[in-house]
Backbone as JSON, one array per atom type, in Angstrom:
{
  "sequence": "MTAKSNIPEAVSLVKNSEKITNYFGEWPSFHDAEILRVQLDRQKCSCQIEIYYFKTLNEVDSGGDYKQAAHCRIVFQLLDIELLELTDFNYQNVISALTIKRLQDLIEVTLHPSYGLFGKIHCRKVILKSIKKNGK",
  "N": [[39.68, 84.59, 70.58], [39.86, 87.62, 69.08], [40.19, 89.2, 66.01], [40.53, 92.23, 66.6], [42.02, 92.14, 68.86], [44.79, 91.57, 68.57], [45.31, 94.68, 67.9], [46.92, 96.97, 69.33], [45.6, 98.46, 72.36], [46.29, 101.07, 72.55], [45.8, 102.39, 70.44], [43.38, 102.58, 69.94], [42.89, 104.52, 72.19], [43.89, 106.95, 71.45], [43.9, 110.01, 70.0], [43.89, 110.52, 66.56], [45.59, 108.49, 66.25], [46.09, 106.71, 63.74], [47.71, 108.12, 61.8], [50.36, 107.74, 63.05], [50.39, 104.63, 62.44], [50.34, 104.79, 60.2], [52.32, 105.33, 59.4], [54.71, 104.03, 60.49], [53.25, 101.26, 59.59], [52.58, 99.59, 61.79], [51.61, 100.19, 65.1], [54.05, 101.43, 67.57], [56.47, 100.49, 69.67], [57.99, 102.02, 70.63], [60.57, 101.95, 71.61], [64.07, 102.89, 72.67], [63.55, 105.34, 72.09], [63.63, 108.95, 72.5], [62.92, 111.74, 74.46], [62.17, 114.51, 74.03], [61.11, 117.18, 74.8], [59.12, 118.06, 77.38], [56.5, 119.77, 77.87], [54.16, 121.76, 80.31], [51.24, 122.87, 80.99], [49.38, 124.78, 82.88], [46.96, 125.93, 83.04], [45.43, 124.89, 81.32], [45.75, 122.61, 82.51], [47.03, 120.67, 81.47], [49.47, 118.67, 78.96], [52.15, 118.21, 76.6], [54.25, 116.34, 74.95], [57.17, 115.75, 73.37], [58.9, 113.32, 71.35], [61.77, 111.86, 69.95], [61.81, 109.37, 67.42], [62.69, 106.34, 65.93], [62.17, 103.73, 63.45], [63.68, 100.33, 64.25], [65.2, 98.09, 61.88], [65.25, 94.74, 61.34], [67.92, 94.13, 59.81], [71.34, 94.58, 59.36], [73.97, 96.74, 59.4], [77.27, 96.97, 57.48], [78.87, 97.46, 59.72], [77.9, 96.07, 61.51], [75.81, 97.08, 63.13], [72.26, 97.91, 64.03], [69.97, 98.58, 61.33], [68.3, 101.49, 60.45], [65.24, 103.06, 59.97], [62.53, 105.14, 59.21], [62.78, 107.82, 60.88], [61.33, 110.29, 62.95], [59.9, 113.08, 64.58], [57.4, 113.08, 67.32], [54.68, 114.33, 68.56], [52.6, 114.08, 71.46], [49.82, 115.02, 72.75], [48.43, 115.41, 75.93], [45.16, 115.77, 77.73], [43.29, 117.39, 80.64], [44.67, 116.49, 82.89], [45.07, 114.12, 85.65], [47.17, 113.04, 87.26], [50.56, 113.47, 87.88], [53.39, 112.02, 87.26], [56.43, 112.53, 86.96], [60.26, 111.6, 86.73], [63.73, 112.2, 87.15], [64.58, 113.84, 84.94], [66.86, 115.01, 82.59], [69.82, 115.57, 80.66], [69.49, 113.87, 78.35], [67.07, 111.6, 77.71], [65.93, 108.72, 77.67], [63.69, 106.38, 76.9], [62.65, 102.93, 77.22], [60.19, 102.05, 76.6], [56.9, 103.12, 75.66], [53.78, 102.95, 76.86], [50.52, 103.11, 76.71], [47.64, 102.86, 78.17], [43.87, 101.84, 79.19], [42.68, 102.73, 82.14], [40.05, 102.31, 83.9], [38.11, 105.25, 84.19], [40.1, 107.12, 83.17], [42.91, 107.56, 81.14], [45.92, 106.28, 80.75], [49.53, 106.73, 80.66], [52.75, 105.64, 80.18], [55.96, 106.42, 80.67], [58.55, 104.31, 80.13], [61.35, 103.5, 81.93], [64.64, 103.78, 80.86], [67.29, 105.58, 80.45], [67.22, 108.35, 82.37], [64.46, 110.82, 82.29], [61.46, 109.54, 83.21], [58.26, 108.05, 83.86], [54.56, 108.61, 84.72], [51.44, 109.24, 83.54], [48.36, 110.18, 84.24], [45.16, 111.09, 82.44], [42.44, 112.42, 80.43], [42.21, 112.4, 77.97], [44.37, 111.7, 74.6], [46.14, 112.95, 72.28], [47.44, 112.68, 68.72], [49.21, 115.06, 67.86], [51.5, 115.88, 66.15], [53.39, 114.66, 63.77], [56.28, 114.22, 62.77], [58.48, 113.68, 59.48], [61.87, 112.58, 59.18], [63.0, 113.16, 61.54], [65.35, 114.45, 63.88]],
  "CA": [[40.53, 85.72, 70.0], [39.02, 88.46, 67.79], [40.94, 90.3, 65.35], [40.9, 93.16, 67.18], [42.91, 91.84, 70.31], [45.84, 91.69, 67.85], [46.14, 95.64, 68.0], [47.72, 97.7, 70.87], [44.81, 99.3, 72.93], [46.5, 102.6, 72.26], [45.24, 102.74, 68.96], [41.76, 103.19, 70.27], [42.83, 105.37, 72.8], [44.87, 108.25, 71.18], [43.11, 110.54, 68.69], [44.97, 110.58, 65.16], [46.86, 107.44, 65.94], [46.26, 106.11, 61.97], [49.06, 108.83, 61.56], [51.57, 106.61, 63.42], [50.4, 103.38, 62.28], [50.36, 104.62, 58.55], [53.96, 105.96, 59.16], [55.58, 102.89, 60.75], [53.06, 100.15, 59.89], [52.06, 99.16, 62.99], [51.69, 100.54, 66.41], [55.81, 101.12, 67.5], [56.66, 100.46, 71.42], [58.81, 103.27, 71.41], [61.96, 101.62, 72.44], [64.61, 103.41, 72.57], [63.18, 106.77, 71.84], [64.39, 109.85, 73.01], [61.87, 112.66, 75.24], [62.73, 115.68, 73.47], [60.4, 118.23, 75.42], [57.86, 118.05, 78.26], [55.69, 121.46, 78.2], [52.87, 121.79, 80.92], [50.24, 124.26, 80.89], [48.51, 124.72, 84.1], [45.6, 126.89, 82.76], [44.5, 123.71, 80.38], [45.86, 121.4, 82.71], [47.53, 119.44, 80.12], [51.02, 118.94, 78.98], [52.84, 118.22, 75.45], [55.59, 115.19, 75.08], [57.67, 115.53, 72.13], [59.55, 112.27, 71.37], [62.27, 111.51, 68.48], [62.01, 107.68, 67.18], [62.99, 105.69, 64.39], [62.25, 102.26, 63.72], [64.79, 99.53, 63.79], [65.26, 97.08, 61.33], [66.17, 93.21, 61.57], [68.88, 93.84, 59.26], [72.67, 94.75, 60.28], [75.13, 97.38, 58.38], [78.64, 96.86, 57.51], [79.57, 97.98, 60.78], [77.31, 95.05, 62.71], [74.81, 98.0, 63.76], [70.91, 97.33, 63.11], [69.57, 99.62, 60.31], [67.11, 102.28, 60.83], [64.41, 103.94, 58.9], [61.49, 106.53, 59.4], [63.02, 108.65, 61.76], [60.56, 111.33, 63.14], [59.61, 113.95, 65.88], [55.91, 112.83, 67.69], [54.03, 115.19, 69.61], [51.4, 113.96, 71.9], [49.05, 116.3, 73.75], [47.68, 114.65, 76.79], [44.44, 116.69, 78.14], [43.1, 117.03, 81.58], [45.94, 115.65, 83.73], [44.48, 114.02, 87.27], [47.93, 112.54, 88.1], [51.66, 113.68, 86.67], [54.44, 111.66, 88.18], [57.94, 112.27, 86.27], [60.99, 111.79, 87.52], [65.06, 111.82, 86.53], [64.66, 114.28, 83.93], [68.15, 115.07, 82.28], [70.15, 116.23, 79.13], [69.0, 112.73, 77.58], [66.21, 111.02, 78.0], [65.36, 107.75, 76.76], [62.84, 105.46, 77.51], [62.8, 101.8, 76.82], [59.06, 102.02, 75.98], [55.58, 103.93, 75.62], [52.36, 102.61, 76.78], [48.9, 103.81, 77.05], [46.16, 102.13, 78.42], [42.82, 102.32, 79.65], [42.58, 102.85, 83.81], [38.77, 103.02, 84.76], [37.49, 106.26, 83.26], [41.22, 107.79, 82.9], [43.98, 107.03, 80.76], [47.3, 105.98, 81.82], [50.58, 107.03, 79.43], [53.8, 105.41, 80.99], [57.27, 106.2, 79.92], [59.16, 103.07, 80.68], [62.96, 103.97, 81.97], [65.82, 103.44, 80.18], [68.1, 106.55, 80.9], [66.82, 110.07, 82.22], [63.17, 110.73, 82.5], [60.29, 108.07, 83.02], [57.0, 108.07, 85.03], [53.55, 108.15, 84.2], [50.39, 110.53, 83.53], [46.72, 109.99, 84.0], [44.61, 112.05, 81.89], [41.28, 112.08, 80.25], [42.6, 112.41, 76.39], [45.35, 112.01, 74.34], [45.93, 113.27, 71.15], [48.49, 112.82, 68.66], [49.44, 116.64, 67.82], [51.97, 115.84, 64.76], [53.92, 113.39, 63.41], [57.21, 115.21, 61.29], [59.38, 112.6, 59.27], [63.28, 112.48, 59.23], [63.26, 113.52, 62.94], [66.3, 115.64, 64.1]],
  "C": [[39.98, 86.31, 68.42], [40.2, 88.83, 67.11], [41.42, 91.49, 65.8], [42.15, 93.12, 68.08], [44.47, 91.96, 69.56], [46.51, 93.57, 67.99], [46.07, 96.49, 69.56], [46.0, 98.52, 71.22], [45.12, 100.72, 72.9], [46.11, 103.21, 71.0], [44.5, 103.18, 69.01], [41.92, 104.33, 70.89], [43.57, 106.85, 72.25], [43.97, 108.69, 69.84], [44.24, 110.9, 67.47], [45.88, 109.69, 65.07], [47.09, 106.84, 64.79], [47.58, 106.95, 61.35], [50.01, 107.76, 61.75], [51.43, 105.19, 62.9], [50.48, 103.2, 60.82], [51.84, 104.93, 58.55], [54.69, 104.68, 59.11], [54.58, 101.39, 60.2], [52.29, 99.39, 60.71], [52.2, 100.12, 64.13], [53.13, 100.29, 67.26], [55.53, 100.79, 69.19], [57.63, 101.4, 71.9], [60.2, 102.97, 72.05], [62.94, 102.33, 71.83], [64.65, 105.35, 72.03], [63.19, 107.59, 72.64], [63.15, 110.81, 73.33], [62.62, 113.97, 74.88], [62.51, 117.18, 74.47], [59.41, 117.85, 76.06], [57.49, 119.52, 78.52], [54.34, 120.99, 79.03], [52.3, 123.31, 80.82], [49.19, 124.49, 81.95], [47.07, 125.35, 83.78], [44.86, 125.61, 81.87], [44.79, 122.7, 81.34], [46.11, 120.03, 82.03], [49.14, 119.53, 79.83], [51.19, 118.34, 77.29], [54.11, 117.27, 75.67], [55.83, 115.29, 73.92], [58.88, 114.24, 72.06], [60.39, 112.36, 70.03], [62.45, 109.81, 68.57], [62.19, 107.22, 65.94], [62.67, 104.17, 64.52], [63.48, 101.46, 63.52], [64.56, 98.13, 63.62], [65.95, 95.84, 61.54], [67.27, 93.07, 60.52], [70.38, 94.62, 59.46], [73.22, 95.34, 58.77], [76.13, 96.29, 58.46], [79.42, 96.31, 59.0], [79.06, 96.92, 62.13], [76.42, 95.78, 63.46], [73.6, 97.85, 63.08], [70.67, 98.62, 62.21], [68.34, 100.32, 60.74], [66.52, 102.98, 59.97], [62.97, 104.86, 60.06], [61.51, 107.03, 60.99], [62.07, 109.8, 61.79], [60.37, 111.72, 64.52], [57.82, 113.65, 66.05], [55.86, 113.54, 68.19], [52.78, 114.85, 69.91], [50.92, 114.89, 72.89], [48.2, 115.4, 74.8], [46.69, 115.91, 77.68], [43.69, 116.23, 79.6], [43.46, 116.22, 82.75], [45.07, 115.37, 85.17], [45.9, 113.67, 87.79], [49.49, 112.92, 87.01], [52.73, 113.11, 87.64], [55.68, 111.46, 87.06], [59.04, 112.63, 87.15], [62.71, 111.89, 86.64], [65.4, 112.68, 84.91], [66.32, 114.95, 83.8], [68.46, 115.49, 81.11], [69.99, 115.2, 77.79], [68.34, 111.99, 78.09], [65.6, 110.04, 77.11], [64.74, 106.62, 77.3], [63.09, 104.07, 76.84], [61.15, 101.06, 76.01], [57.5, 102.82, 76.25], [54.39, 102.93, 75.91], [51.25, 103.27, 77.38], [47.77, 103.0, 76.69], [44.98, 102.84, 79.29], [43.06, 102.14, 81.15], [41.54, 103.44, 83.95], [38.42, 103.66, 83.57], [38.79, 107.27, 82.83], [42.04, 106.69, 81.93], [45.24, 107.12, 80.74], [48.62, 105.95, 80.59], [51.73, 106.9, 80.09], [54.73, 105.41, 80.24], [58.21, 105.44, 80.8], [60.72, 103.86, 80.88], [63.99, 103.42, 81.41], [67.26, 104.29, 80.81], [67.41, 107.84, 80.93], [65.28, 109.71, 82.82], [62.46, 109.75, 82.5], [59.1, 108.34, 84.07], [55.91, 107.95, 84.18], [52.47, 109.41, 84.52], [49.11, 109.75, 83.38], [46.0, 111.02, 83.72], [43.55, 111.53, 81.32], [41.22, 111.93, 78.67], [43.68, 112.73, 76.16], [45.02, 111.79, 72.99], [47.47, 113.28, 70.49], [48.38, 114.07, 67.96], [50.33, 116.73, 66.26], [52.99, 114.83, 65.07], [55.11, 114.07, 62.33], [58.33, 114.26, 61.16], [60.9, 113.51, 59.09], [63.81, 113.29, 60.5], [64.07, 114.87, 63.16], [66.25, 116.77, 63.17]]
}
């Protein structure tokens, strides 16, 4: 096992991924992230996905809820889409995880279901367009 094997594959597949790892101290799972916006562009065969996410700490507050930190909005741009399968878009779209992995000559972005929107997208390039601190 090499030291690099502990780094999620997404880090090497997403342009500007270091902005996310610098902000959170690691590549997050995106558990309980909310999909705020999905914008499709037929001319560029691309889409942008805007996500609201925060880090859940291993500490509880006086009410017994886990403390949160690093609230932000993250925008990913997916270019040269080959496959797009999204379903159950809703008034609230929470995912259990977001995974990004190599799939032969494509990149697969999967929005794992929790409540509302989920699915997968196969594309040739993923770019972190922005990360805006303090979220909503």
